[in-house]
């Protein structure tokens, strides 16, 4: 069967691998229809993702149907069902697992990063990692995982309807944070350097937008919050300036939630940690409840799904597309590969 393989030196190849055999006990064979390229994949391609295998079959944003099920699979999972998947592993023994925060397992191996992923025609997974997608199409399913990461960050921030939430970065994960914060009744401020993304963020629930390249972020936030600053800042970029912006701009006694991995060391005025008595929290991956919440949201039909899909390509177009993406990093929401 056909699979995509990428290396850390900007190589991408279509390879032929053996199709999985019939699923074993407790396993399900999935037919992949759409698999998304994400930020970790472009970082692997560019040699910036030190966590990834080299080479690796990428892919953990999945839209699939169940092909066959093995013995021991619950009756509710049947051939033909549209599904997505939870692409993370958990060891069950580390401190995170002991505390029932399996999304942050110390020994997690994500599909397409620490282990070979789903960017191929078929994959076998344990039934526990297969998530029924209700009324969603297989194409929409490929958006569930990245949005769930943003949903999880909102849960980590304990956002409520009295909060002003600043979301820095309006990629797919940031959009998930915008949507979930708005669903909880918060006033959402979306910040990015791209006006098209900001316009879409407003369509998806942001009350205000700030172009951080052309506007005075600090002054705008003071105007929007009666001089207090945002109660919550969600950092969804992963850069030195955006990490510093999060700490600088959050209100006294506010919450900062960090999703992005900064590629360089970040220096802070640590006095703000103490003076503001901040809660600074990491947010990693997503919980099963976050996946369910995203599916519930997408089933409403109000999400502008087509606007979130930059391109749909065939596997043979993947190399040229990754080269284009590496030269236009700010113009991509999601690129889906159709199998």
Tab-separated table of C-alpha atoms in Angstrom:
chain	number	residue	atom	x	y	z
A	1	UNK	CA	0.000	0.000	0.000
A	2	UNK	CA	1.004	3.628	-0.497
A	3	UNK	CA	2.508	5.739	2.311
A	4	UNK	CA	4.252	9.111	2.667
A	5	UNK	CA	7.638	9.264	4.378
A	6	UNK	CA	9.473	12.458	5.337
A	7	UNK	CA	13.028	13.031	6.541
A	8	UNK	CA	14.677	15.833	8.467
A	9	UNK	CA	16.611	17.074	5.446
A	10	UNK	CA	13.602	18.217	3.383
A	11	UNK	CA	13.122	14.875	1.700
A	12	UNK	CA	9.693	13.362	1.094
A	13	UNK	CA	9.037	10.080	-0.667
A	14	UNK	CA	6.054	7.941	-1.609
A	15	UNK	CA	6.908	4.452	-0.417
A	16	UNK	CA	5.218	1.096	-0.770
A	17	UNK	CA	4.683	-0.832	2.468
A	18	UNK	CA	2.806	-3.970	3.338
A	19	UNK	CA	-0.893	-3.558	4.032
A	20	UNK	CA	-1.806	-4.528	7.621
A	21	UNK	CA	-3.266	-7.967	8.025
A	22	UNK	CA	-6.568	-8.660	9.743
A	23	UNK	CA	-6.734	-6.832	13.077
A	24	UNK	CA	-5.856	-8.766	16.208
A	25	UNK	CA	-7.758	-9.023	19.461
A	26	UNK	CA	-9.071	-5.623	20.514
A	27	UNK	CA	-7.864	-3.965	17.304
A	28	UNK	CA	-9.542	-2.185	14.382
A	29	UNK	CA	-8.361	-1.839	10.785
A	30	UNK	CA	-9.087	1.652	9.448
A	31	UNK	CA	-9.264	2.799	5.845
A	32	UNK	CA	-7.741	6.283	5.736
A	33	UNK	CA	-9.528	8.834	3.563
A	34	UNK	CA	-7.986	12.143	4.701
A	35	UNK	CA	-4.918	12.776	6.837
A	36	UNK	CA	-3.767	16.268	7.786
A	37	UNK	CA	-0.280	17.717	7.633
A	38	UNK	CA	0.339	19.720	10.809
A	39	UNK	CA	2.967	22.023	12.254
A	40	UNK	CA	4.999	19.141	13.643
A	41	UNK	CA	5.252	17.684	10.131
A	42	UNK	CA	6.606	20.852	8.528
A	43	UNK	CA	9.059	21.154	11.423
A	44	UNK	CA	10.169	17.555	10.809
A	45	UNK	CA	10.558	18.299	7.098
A	46	UNK	CA	12.649	21.397	7.934
A	47	UNK	CA	14.808	19.526	10.449
A	48	UNK	CA	13.459	21.377	13.480
A	49	UNK	CA	11.513	18.574	15.179
A	50	UNK	CA	13.994	16.702	17.317
A	51	UNK	CA	11.265	14.467	18.788
A	52	UNK	CA	10.415	12.844	15.440
A	53	UNK	CA	11.776	9.637	14.005
A	54	UNK	CA	14.024	10.161	11.012
A	55	UNK	CA	12.655	9.171	8.557
A	56	UNK	CA	9.037	8.953	9.696
A	57	UNK	CA	5.622	8.257	8.222
A	58	UNK	CA	3.757	11.363	9.476
A	59	UNK	CA	0.093	11.860	10.221
A	60	UNK	CA	-2.131	11.986	13.292
A	61	UNK	CA	-5.090	14.063	12.078
A	62	UNK	CA	-7.348	11.379	10.730
A	63	UNK	CA	-10.567	11.011	8.812
A	64	UNK	CA	-11.279	7.321	8.247
A	65	UNK	CA	-13.828	4.545	8.081
A	66	UNK	CA	-13.736	1.237	9.895
A	67	UNK	CA	-12.726	-1.551	7.499
A	68	UNK	CA	-12.798	-4.569	9.823
A	69	UNK	CA	-12.823	-5.188	13.565
A	70	UNK	CA	-11.046	-7.870	15.554
A	71	UNK	CA	-12.394	-10.000	18.361
A	72	UNK	CA	-12.932	-8.212	21.638
A	73	UNK	CA	-14.017	-4.910	20.064
A	74	UNK	CA	-17.221	-3.384	21.516
A	75	UNK	CA	-20.334	-3.897	19.409
A	76	UNK	CA	-20.796	-0.160	18.866
A	77	UNK	CA	-17.760	-0.024	16.562
A	78	UNK	CA	-18.812	-1.465	13.213
A	79	UNK	CA	-17.415	-1.614	9.663
A	80	UNK	CA	-18.342	1.433	7.610
A	81	UNK	CA	-18.485	3.867	10.538
A	82	UNK	CA	-16.837	7.271	10.070
A	83	UNK	CA	-14.199	7.757	12.755
A	84	UNK	CA	-11.188	9.739	13.803
A	85	UNK	CA	-8.563	8.674	16.320
A	86	UNK	CA	-6.776	9.654	19.492
A	87	UNK	CA	-3.141	9.540	18.297
A	88	UNK	CA	-1.424	9.566	21.705
A	89	UNK	CA	-0.198	6.682	23.835
A	90	UNK	CA	-0.108	6.507	27.605
A	91	UNK	CA	1.927	4.170	29.775
A	92	UNK	CA	-0.462	3.966	32.732
A	93	UNK	CA	2.436	4.141	35.214
A	94	UNK	CA	3.945	7.652	35.173
A	95	UNK	CA	2.888	10.572	37.377
A	96	UNK	CA	0.622	12.017	34.659
A	97	UNK	CA	-1.196	8.732	34.141
A	98	UNK	CA	-1.458	8.198	37.892
A	99	UNK	CA	-3.161	11.597	38.092
A	100	UNK	CA	-5.520	10.660	35.220
A	101	UNK	CA	-3.985	13.248	32.888
A	102	UNK	CA	-3.054	10.699	30.272
A	103	UNK	CA	-2.721	13.358	27.565
A	104	UNK	CA	0.519	14.440	29.270
A	105	UNK	CA	1.969	10.943	29.699
A	106	UNK	CA	5.701	11.147	30.310
A	107	UNK	CA	6.266	8.373	27.778
A	108	UNK	CA	3.697	9.426	25.173
A	109	UNK	CA	4.400	8.478	21.564
A	110	UNK	CA	2.262	10.438	19.114
A	111	UNK	CA	1.411	8.963	15.725
A	112	UNK	CA	3.659	10.483	13.078
A	113	UNK	CA	6.200	11.811	15.567
A	114	UNK	CA	7.735	9.306	17.984
A	115	UNK	CA	6.202	6.422	16.022
A	116	UNK	CA	5.124	5.976	12.431
A	117	UNK	CA	1.801	7.619	11.712
A	118	UNK	CA	-1.346	7.450	9.634
A	119	UNK	CA	-0.342	9.011	6.324
A	120	UNK	CA	-0.997	5.799	4.413
A	121	UNK	CA	-3.932	3.852	3.058
A	122	UNK	CA	-4.648	1.629	6.084
A	123	UNK	CA	-3.729	1.519	9.766
A	124	UNK	CA	-4.466	-0.826	12.684
A	125	UNK	CA	-5.208	0.765	16.060
A	126	UNK	CA	-6.441	-0.427	19.454
A	127	UNK	CA	-10.195	0.083	19.646
A	128	UNK	CA	-9.770	2.448	22.611
A	129	UNK	CA	-8.044	4.966	20.305
A	130	UNK	CA	-10.796	4.942	17.669
A	131	UNK	CA	-13.376	7.720	18.100
A	132	UNK	CA	-16.786	7.552	16.378
A	133	UNK	CA	-17.408	10.834	14.571
A	134	UNK	CA	-21.190	10.922	14.505
A	135	UNK	CA	-22.507	12.878	11.533
A	136	UNK	CA	-19.149	14.247	10.377
A	137	UNK	CA	-17.642	13.542	6.974
A	138	UNK	CA	-14.219	11.932	6.769
A	139	UNK	CA	-12.811	15.264	5.534
A	140	UNK	CA	-14.129	17.183	8.539
A	141	UNK	CA	-12.831	14.448	10.845
A	142	UNK	CA	-9.267	15.401	9.932
A	143	UNK	CA	-9.808	18.742	11.696
A	144	UNK	CA	-10.874	17.232	15.015
A	145	UNK	CA	-7.471	16.517	16.584
A	146	UNK	CA	-5.862	19.958	16.082
A	147	UNK	CA	-8.988	21.754	17.275
A	148	UNK	CA	-9.125	19.496	20.331
A	149	UNK	CA	-5.683	20.739	21.378
A	150	UNK	CA	-7.085	24.278	21.478
A	151	UNK	CA	-10.175	23.077	23.349
A	152	UNK	CA	-7.945	21.430	25.937
A	153	UNK	CA	-6.000	24.651	26.503
A	154	UNK	CA	-9.268	26.402	27.347
A	155	UNK	CA	-10.040	23.710	29.896
A	156	UNK	CA	-6.569	24.164	31.402
A	157	UNK	CA	-7.299	27.905	31.655
A	158	UNK	CA	-10.636	27.257	33.401
A	159	UNK	CA	-12.274	29.864	31.179
A	160	UNK	CA	-15.693	31.178	32.224
A	161	UNK	CA	-18.169	33.722	30.915
A	162	UNK	CA	-16.673	36.574	32.970
A	163	UNK	CA	-13.211	36.217	31.412
A	164	UNK	CA	-11.508	38.189	28.677
A	165	UNK	CA	-9.341	35.678	26.809
A	166	UNK	CA	-6.461	36.671	24.540
A	167	UNK	CA	-5.527	33.931	22.066
A	168	UNK	CA	-2.121	34.559	20.495
A	169	UNK	CA	-1.886	32.731	17.172
A	170	UNK	CA	-4.792	31.909	14.880
A	171	UNK	CA	-3.664	28.671	13.327
A	172	UNK	CA	-5.817	25.576	13.720
A	173	UNK	CA	-4.951	25.087	17.391
A	174	UNK	CA	-5.504	28.759	18.168
A	175	UNK	CA	-8.821	28.661	16.319
A	176	UNK	CA	-9.859	25.799	18.557
A	177	UNK	CA	-9.083	27.964	21.579
A	178	UNK	CA	-11.072	30.854	20.096
A	179	UNK	CA	-14.093	28.641	19.473
A	180	UNK	CA	-14.080	26.940	22.861
A	181	UNK	CA	-13.580	30.204	24.772
A	182	UNK	CA	-16.490	31.777	22.900
A	183	UNK	CA	-18.648	28.705	23.556
A	184	UNK	CA	-17.998	29.189	27.274
A	185	UNK	CA	-19.256	32.758	27.042
A	186	UNK	CA	-15.909	34.535	27.356
A	187	UNK	CA	-14.991	37.718	25.514
A	188	UNK	CA	-12.315	36.586	23.054
A	189	UNK	CA	-9.502	38.667	21.607
A	190	UNK	CA	-7.657	36.995	18.719
A	191	UNK	CA	-4.108	38.114	17.912
A	192	UNK	CA	-2.090	37.238	14.821
A	193	UNK	CA	0.038	38.856	12.112
A	194	UNK	CA	-2.276	37.828	9.261
A	195	UNK	CA	-5.468	39.806	8.615
A	196	UNK	CA	-7.160	36.917	6.780
A	197	UNK	CA	-6.732	34.660	9.800
A	198	UNK	CA	-8.002	37.406	12.084
A	199	UNK	CA	-11.112	37.858	9.954
A	200	UNK	CA	-11.780	34.136	10.175
A	201	UNK	CA	-11.210	34.194	13.945
A	202	UNK	CA	-13.927	36.823	14.236
A	203	UNK	CA	-16.244	34.615	12.195
A	204	UNK	CA	-15.517	31.771	14.619
A	205	UNK	CA	-16.311	33.693	17.789
A	206	UNK	CA	-13.691	36.346	18.547
A	207	UNK	CA	-15.162	39.663	19.682
A	208	UNK	CA	-12.000	41.620	18.895
A	209	UNK	CA	-8.858	41.133	16.817
A	210	UNK	CA	-5.353	42.591	16.993
A	211	UNK	CA	-2.733	42.493	14.255
A	212	UNK	CA	0.411	42.249	16.357
A	213	UNK	CA	2.592	43.421	13.482
A	214	UNK	CA	0.763	46.693	12.780
A	215	UNK	CA	-1.040	47.590	16.031
A	216	UNK	CA	-0.018	48.579	19.568
A	217	UNK	CA	-0.984	45.374	21.382
A	218	UNK	CA	-0.647	46.763	24.893
A	219	UNK	CA	-2.734	49.866	24.225
A	220	UNK	CA	-5.456	47.945	22.401
A	221	UNK	CA	-5.766	45.447	25.239
A	222	UNK	CA	-6.024	48.203	27.837
A	223	UNK	CA	-8.816	49.792	25.803
A	224	UNK	CA	-10.688	46.502	25.509
A	225	UNK	CA	-10.397	45.568	29.185
A	226	UNK	CA	-10.933	48.902	30.977
A	227	UNK	CA	-7.244	49.016	31.800
A	228	UNK	CA	-7.020	45.597	33.479
A	229	UNK	CA	-5.597	43.379	30.735
A	230	UNK	CA	-6.943	39.965	29.726
A	231	UNK	CA	-7.820	37.483	32.461
A	232	UNK	CA	-6.470	34.619	30.378
A	233	UNK	CA	-3.778	34.483	27.699
A	234	UNK	CA	-3.432	31.350	25.563
A	235	UNK	CA	-0.102	31.179	23.701
A	236	UNK	CA	-0.568	29.141	20.525
A	237	UNK	CA	2.476	30.168	18.471
A	238	UNK	CA	5.660	29.014	20.184
A	239	UNK	CA	8.068	31.935	19.793
A	240	UNK	CA	10.101	34.122	22.115
A	241	UNK	CA	8.085	37.328	21.465
A	242	UNK	CA	4.695	35.641	21.943
A	243	UNK	CA	5.727	33.952	25.201
A	244	UNK	CA	6.951	37.290	26.501
A	245	UNK	CA	3.782	39.011	25.289
A	246	UNK	CA	1.647	36.512	27.209
A	247	UNK	CA	3.339	37.274	30.536
A	248	UNK	CA	3.563	41.013	29.895
A	249	UNK	CA	-0.073	41.484	28.877
A	250	UNK	CA	-2.022	39.162	31.163
A	251	UNK	CA	-3.885	40.854	34.006
A	252	UNK	CA	-2.731	40.724	37.598
A	253	UNK	CA	-3.736	37.305	39.044
A	254	UNK	CA	-4.379	36.102	35.497
A	255	UNK	CA	-3.771	32.719	33.893
A	256	UNK	CA	-1.281	32.044	31.102
A	257	UNK	CA	-1.616	28.775	29.195
A	258	UNK	CA	1.235	27.714	26.914
A	259	UNK	CA	0.666	25.374	23.973
A	260	UNK	CA	3.432	26.285	21.524
A	261	UNK	CA	6.995	24.966	21.700
A	262	UNK	CA	9.443	27.885	21.429
A	263	UNK	CA	12.430	26.957	19.266
A	264	UNK	CA	14.818	29.116	21.311
A	265	UNK	CA	15.325	30.034	24.943
A	266	UNK	CA	12.913	32.638	26.312
A	267	UNK	CA	13.927	35.298	28.841
A	268	UNK	CA	11.270	36.650	31.202
A	269	UNK	CA	10.938	39.482	33.679
A	270	UNK	CA	10.288	37.011	36.462
A	271	UNK	CA	9.114	39.794	38.771
A	272	UNK	CA	5.812	39.622	36.881
A	273	UNK	CA	5.355	36.011	37.959
A	274	UNK	CA	5.370	37.173	41.577
A	275	UNK	CA	3.942	40.686	41.354
A	276	UNK	CA	0.991	39.544	39.290
A	277	UNK	CA	0.699	36.236	41.194
A	278	UNK	CA	0.250	34.469	37.879
A	279	UNK	CA	-0.907	30.952	37.157
A	280	UNK	CA	1.323	29.715	34.325
A	281	UNK	CA	0.182	26.381	32.934
A	282	UNK	CA	1.289	24.084	30.175
A	283	UNK	CA	-1.224	22.438	27.870
A	284	UNK	CA	-0.313	19.272	26.019
A	285	UNK	CA	-2.334	17.305	23.497
A	286	UNK	CA	-5.985	16.673	24.458
A	287	UNK	CA	-8.232	14.525	26.616
A	288	UNK	CA	-10.923	12.208	25.207
A	289	UNK	CA	-13.540	14.686	26.435
A	290	UNK	CA	-11.929	17.397	24.264
A	291	UNK	CA	-12.308	15.198	21.173
A	292	UNK	CA	-15.972	14.648	21.988
A	293	UNK	CA	-16.519	18.365	22.497
A	294	UNK	CA	-14.986	19.219	19.110
A	295	UNK	CA	-17.101	16.603	17.336
A	296	UNK	CA	-20.203	17.990	19.059
A	297	UNK	CA	-19.271	21.506	17.897
A	298	UNK	CA	-18.569	20.450	14.305
A	299	UNK	CA	-21.848	18.515	14.114
A	300	UNK	CA	-23.703	21.801	14.542
A	301	UNK	CA	-22.662	22.771	11.020
A	302	UNK	CA	-21.753	26.345	11.967
A	303	UNK	CA	-17.995	25.961	11.556
A	304	UNK	CA	-16.604	27.297	8.235
A	305	UNK	CA	-14.833	24.023	7.518
A	306	UNK	CA	-13.861	24.859	3.944
A	307	UNK	CA	-12.087	28.028	5.098
A	308	UNK	CA	-9.955	25.958	7.481
A	309	UNK	CA	-8.733	23.617	4.733
A	310	UNK	CA	-6.039	25.364	2.725
A	311	UNK	CA	-5.480	22.544	0.253
A	312	UNK	CA	-6.542	18.967	-0.436
A	313	UNK	CA	-3.802	17.092	-2.275
A	314	UNK	CA	-2.950	13.650	-3.542
A	315	UNK	CA	0.111	11.888	-2.073
A	316	UNK	CA	2.086	12.582	-5.263
A	317	UNK	CA	1.695	16.337	-4.657
A	318	UNK	CA	3.019	16.220	-1.100
A	319	UNK	CA	6.669	17.110	-1.771
A	320	UNK	CA	5.870	20.218	-3.810
A	321	UNK	CA	3.262	21.210	-1.233
A	322	UNK	CA	5.675	20.906	1.685
A	323	UNK	CA	8.234	22.993	-0.185
A	324	UNK	CA	5.558	25.637	-0.821
A	325	UNK	CA	4.473	25.553	2.828
A	326	UNK	CA	8.045	26.008	4.049
A	327	UNK	CA	8.205	29.234	2.017
A	328	UNK	CA	4.719	30.454	3.037
A	329	UNK	CA	4.390	29.425	6.706
A	330	UNK	CA	1.761	31.991	7.649
A	331	UNK	CA	-0.717	31.095	4.925
A	332	UNK	CA	-1.671	27.582	5.974
A	333	UNK	CA	-4.448	26.311	8.234
A	334	UNK	CA	-4.590	22.670	7.258
A	335	UNK	CA	-3.372	20.683	4.270
A	336	UNK	CA	-5.172	17.374	3.850
A	337	UNK	CA	-3.836	14.408	1.938
A	338	UNK	CA	-6.571	12.366	0.282
A	339	UNK	CA	-6.002	8.628	-0.005
